């Protein structure tokens, strides 16, 4: 099922280590100081749940946003991954992420919000009823999958954080943990992995806060314990293993844009009319299929088109 060497790799950059260490110190301090007011103290002392991959998630309802398409076999979705913190090889993360610890896990909500908080992931996943969302997922490299993710709209969390009027963007940061993530020992990307959305994109009901797939807890290699899934954007926007959600006035500098600005933009909407500088984006191959199929504008999610009305999508790629 290999599709050749990943092209999706940057010129390396030297990691400014002190920046990370300071950020980590801040996160650790924030975690210690973390209050329970966001959801009530009892939420934080409840036993951790959904900590194990392959554990079934109860009470999952079907979503009207689901695509009516053939679902990609789970084995492909769990053994063909982009997760550079573990490996730049697609087959690497399944094995290398096997023992990654996803509990205890906190997410820092900070920046331009009323409710700055450090939240336990098991508190977050109870914010709303879990839904199954069958989404097309298109990687910038030209392969695609159809996955029954489990989660709920990201806006459920954003609303609870109560963003201030000046919050125009949301920045997502992945965990930085060199001990557990061997890929972070290499400077293939500037760690930790950062992604960002405009506030209206984050509020769009299609934007999914995700903690499961195929009815079960998210496998580590697919982003446990918490990731986002943005089906109208190229896969790299869908950050895995999130530890910080930061609200800001300024457009975040996302990792791939920083690594190769002429190749990966901020918006990264699926767009067959804008080629990657090194390859066409007109077609894609579903994992497990032989023939390519045409790639659709916004990956077929036309309901997001109004978010970009009047924007030059060739410039804002
Ligand atoms: N998130 C982190 N933290 N690190 C990564 O390397 N890769 C991205 C995205 N999220 C990546 C990440 C890319 S390029 C893709 S295509 C998707 O995750 C792949 O998600 P999947 O492995 O669950 O299919």
XYZ file of C-alpha atoms and ligand atoms in Angstrom:
341
model
C 0.000 0.000 0.000
C 3.021 2.266 -0.067
C 2.778 5.233 -2.365
C 6.469 5.969 -2.534
C 8.660 8.117 -0.377
C 6.964 11.037 1.317
C 7.530 14.278 -0.548
C 5.938 15.940 2.379
C 9.173 16.746 4.119
C 10.783 20.047 4.730
C 14.193 21.518 4.666
C 15.189 21.030 8.278
C 15.361 23.828 10.713
C 17.346 23.979 13.875
C 15.118 23.716 16.887
C 15.373 26.684 19.245
C 15.447 24.430 22.272
C 15.208 27.101 24.927
C 11.948 28.291 23.399
C 10.469 24.840 23.847
C 11.848 24.322 27.280
C 10.367 27.618 28.417
C 7.056 26.739 26.855
C 7.119 23.358 28.549
C 7.881 24.952 31.880
C 4.930 27.252 31.367
C 2.635 24.352 30.505
C 3.781 22.358 33.500
C 3.206 25.329 35.797
C -0.192 25.926 34.251
C -1.112 22.283 34.799
C -0.196 22.479 38.459
C -2.113 25.699 38.899
C -5.026 24.364 36.898
C -8.399 25.024 38.409
C -11.485 22.904 38.042
C -13.902 25.793 37.712
C -14.381 25.238 33.988
C -16.436 22.117 34.470
C -16.756 21.616 38.178
C -14.206 20.013 40.519
C -15.901 16.617 40.501
C -15.162 16.263 36.770
C -11.453 16.305 37.480
C -11.486 13.675 40.198
C -13.580 11.175 38.296
C -11.664 8.093 37.258
C -9.995 8.419 33.896
C -12.027 6.853 31.160
C -11.527 6.008 27.516
C -7.836 5.619 28.178
C -7.292 2.502 26.120
C -7.302 2.180 22.385
C -9.822 -0.462 21.222
C -12.118 0.406 24.137
C -15.667 0.878 22.782
C -17.174 4.335 23.107
C -20.753 4.214 24.342
C -23.737 6.307 23.310
C -22.418 7.287 19.893
C -25.070 8.795 17.635
C -24.998 9.088 13.859
C -24.287 12.476 12.327
C -26.066 14.086 9.371
C -22.606 15.314 8.283
C -21.515 11.776 7.451
C -20.509 10.917 3.906
C -22.346 7.992 2.361
C -19.224 6.332 1.039
C -17.286 3.138 1.392
C -15.318 3.284 4.625
C -11.574 2.587 4.413
C -10.599 -0.646 6.225
C -9.477 0.161 9.764
C -6.184 -1.630 9.271
C -5.198 0.810 6.516
C -6.095 3.821 8.627
C -4.035 2.521 11.550
C -0.999 1.423 9.520
C -0.518 4.232 7.013
C -0.005 7.331 9.097
C 1.634 10.697 8.946
C 2.895 11.342 12.455
C 6.361 12.791 12.261
C 6.789 12.865 16.047
C 7.135 9.106 15.743
C 8.410 8.501 12.231
C 8.513 9.930 8.727
C 7.654 6.465 7.408
C 3.960 5.742 6.996
C 4.250 2.300 8.573
C 6.308 3.575 11.529
C 3.816 5.208 13.920
C 1.672 2.079 14.483
C 4.564 0.309 16.199
C 6.452 3.292 17.612
C 3.368 4.870 19.221
C 2.225 1.591 20.791
C 3.241 2.528 24.336
C 2.581 6.257 24.122
C 0.894 7.357 27.362
C -2.379 9.184 26.796
C -3.409 9.425 30.460
C -3.178 11.481 32.569
C -3.530 14.205 29.935
C -4.380 17.849 30.274
C -5.166 20.489 27.688
C -4.328 24.120 28.406
C -6.889 26.621 27.150
C -5.390 30.087 27.142
C -4.914 33.386 25.352
C -7.814 35.677 24.499
C -10.562 33.837 26.392
C -12.707 34.468 29.412
C -12.080 30.960 30.782
C -8.385 30.212 30.791
C -8.156 26.691 32.140
C -6.193 23.507 32.291
C -8.627 20.721 31.581
C -8.380 16.999 31.946
C -9.030 15.313 28.614
C -11.715 13.144 30.236
C -13.541 16.315 31.188
C -13.349 17.649 27.653
C -14.704 14.519 26.015
C -17.838 14.795 28.155
C -18.651 18.310 26.954
C -21.077 16.924 24.373
C -22.548 13.626 23.198
C -20.195 11.652 20.959
C -21.140 11.424 17.302
C -19.894 9.235 14.528
C -18.799 11.411 11.607
C -17.864 9.575 8.451
C -15.527 12.033 6.728
C -13.440 12.005 3.592
C -9.880 12.831 4.601
C -7.487 14.008 1.880
C -3.758 14.158 2.487
C -1.752 16.821 0.627
C 0.414 14.001 -0.743
C -2.433 12.668 -2.871
C -3.926 9.781 -0.920
C -7.277 9.791 0.781
C -9.313 7.758 3.236
C -12.902 7.635 4.517
C -13.004 7.346 8.297
C -15.822 7.026 10.838
C -14.353 9.407 13.424
C -15.938 9.795 16.867
C -16.159 13.173 18.554
C -18.224 16.330 18.499
C -18.005 19.762 16.947
C -14.981 21.721 18.087
C -17.282 24.691 18.650
C -18.639 22.930 21.772
C -15.252 23.500 23.400
C -14.679 26.944 21.885
C -18.025 28.196 23.204
C -17.208 26.978 26.722
C -13.874 28.808 26.648
C -15.741 32.064 25.898
C -13.353 33.718 23.439
C -12.935 37.473 23.742
C -13.889 39.688 20.824
C -10.245 40.119 19.870
C -9.715 36.362 19.458
C -9.542 35.926 15.686
C -7.635 32.632 15.471
C -7.192 29.392 17.373
C -3.806 27.706 17.648
C -3.424 24.003 18.457
C -0.200 22.591 19.866
C 0.794 18.938 19.988
C 2.625 17.457 22.960
C 6.406 17.892 23.063
C 7.841 14.787 24.694
C 11.141 13.639 23.274
C 11.297 10.661 25.617
C 8.159 9.198 24.148
C 8.341 10.529 20.614
C 11.518 9.443 18.855
C 10.816 11.591 15.800
C 11.172 14.716 17.924
C 14.867 13.948 18.325
C 15.271 14.862 14.675
C 14.842 18.362 13.344
C 12.683 17.306 10.421
C 10.097 19.772 11.700
C 10.189 22.559 14.253
C 8.662 20.875 17.313
C 6.145 20.949 18.809
C 3.705 20.573 15.904
C 1.453 23.616 15.665
C -1.672 24.179 13.614
C -4.164 26.992 13.422
C -7.625 27.972 12.271
C -9.453 31.214 11.782
C -12.155 31.560 14.428
C -15.018 31.114 11.956
C -13.378 27.917 10.679
C -13.046 26.617 14.232
C -16.713 27.414 14.851
C -17.932 25.657 11.703
C -19.910 22.569 12.762
C -17.862 20.333 10.444
C -14.679 21.008 12.442
C -14.444 17.977 14.699
C -12.844 17.523 18.087
C -12.013 13.858 17.864
C -11.217 11.132 20.395
C -12.305 7.973 18.641
C -12.726 6.136 15.368
C -14.521 2.981 14.179
C -16.560 3.120 17.415
C -13.503 2.833 19.627
C -10.980 5.000 21.414
C -8.550 6.648 18.985
C -5.432 4.543 18.444
C -2.243 6.341 19.465
C -0.940 6.561 15.908
C -4.131 8.362 14.838
C -3.762 11.120 17.406
C -4.925 9.907 20.834
C -6.126 11.139 23.146
C -7.434 14.222 21.363
C -7.059 15.606 17.848
C -8.939 17.764 15.433
C -10.311 16.626 12.069
C -11.017 19.209 9.351
C -12.419 17.323 6.392
C -12.329 20.221 3.902
C -8.627 20.824 4.505
C -5.530 18.837 3.687
C -4.750 16.284 6.377
C -1.827 18.140 7.928
C -4.217 20.722 9.431
C -5.727 17.954 11.582
C -3.280 18.124 14.490
C -2.894 15.086 16.742
C -2.242 14.706 20.483
C -3.269 18.257 21.386
C -2.089 19.742 24.703
C -2.797 23.419 24.160
C -5.588 25.420 22.528
C -4.610 29.051 22.352
C -6.884 31.891 21.258
C -5.129 34.777 19.576
C -5.467 37.975 17.571
C -2.715 36.888 15.211
C -2.679 34.257 12.520
C -0.712 31.311 13.926
C 2.401 30.164 12.118
C 1.593 26.525 11.452
C 4.407 24.003 11.379
C 4.277 23.048 7.709
C 3.931 26.653 6.596
C 7.023 27.481 8.650
C 8.908 24.520 7.207
C 8.107 25.161 3.538
C 6.088 28.358 3.033
C 5.910 28.069 -0.750
C 4.435 24.559 -0.474
C 2.090 24.639 2.529
C -0.065 27.608 3.371
C -2.149 28.571 6.356
C -5.538 27.723 4.882
C -4.666 24.480 3.099
C -8.166 23.975 1.815
C -8.451 21.014 -0.504
C -8.396 22.644 -3.932
C -7.900 20.744 -7.207
C -7.284 24.052 -9.006
C -4.168 24.946 -7.037
C -1.288 22.574 -7.587
C 1.362 21.893 -5.017
C 4.579 23.359 -6.491
C 5.890 19.804 -6.979
C 2.755 17.902 -7.973
C -0.850 18.252 -9.149
C -3.738 18.191 -6.686
C -6.340 17.333 -9.322
C -6.661 13.679 -8.400
C -6.237 11.397 -5.421
C -6.008 7.715 -4.653
C -8.117 6.118 -1.940
C -6.006 3.767 0.125
C -6.682 0.258 -1.142
C -7.968 1.361 -4.570
C -6.136 1.160 -7.859
C -7.683 3.927 -9.929
C -7.335 7.565 -9.021
C -10.411 9.726 -8.637
C -10.882 13.470 -9.147
C -10.319 15.620 -6.093
C -13.270 17.853 -5.251
C -13.185 21.515 -4.235
C -13.143 21.684 -0.418
C -12.961 17.891 -0.596
C -16.662 17.979 -1.507
C -17.660 19.929 1.624
C -19.346 22.816 -0.205
C -20.964 24.035 2.990
C -17.691 25.754 3.949
C -17.437 27.766 0.700
C -19.028 30.864 2.255
C -16.154 31.082 4.768
C -13.846 31.958 1.884
C -16.159 34.107 -0.254
C -14.195 36.907 -1.896
C -10.796 35.430 -1.035
C -8.246 34.651 -3.718
C -7.698 30.970 -3.012
C -4.638 30.838 -5.241
C -2.933 33.333 -2.947
C -4.490 31.997 0.237
C -3.596 28.364 -0.430
N -0.297 15.834 13.829
C 0.904 15.755 14.403
N 1.023 16.098 15.697
N 2.004 15.345 13.736
C 1.946 14.997 12.401
O 2.978 14.629 11.814
N 0.524 14.775 10.428
C -0.641 15.350 9.750
C -1.910 15.218 10.577
N -1.671 15.562 11.970
C 0.687 15.086 11.754
C -0.432 15.498 12.523
C -0.863 14.792 8.427
S 0.251 15.254 7.202
C -1.927 13.977 8.134
S -2.250 13.485 6.538
C -2.816 13.485 9.204
O -2.385 13.896 10.491
C -2.877 11.980 9.166
O -3.814 11.498 10.080
P -4.020 9.919 10.211
O -2.668 9.316 10.418
O -4.936 9.687 11.368
O -4.612 9.464 8.912
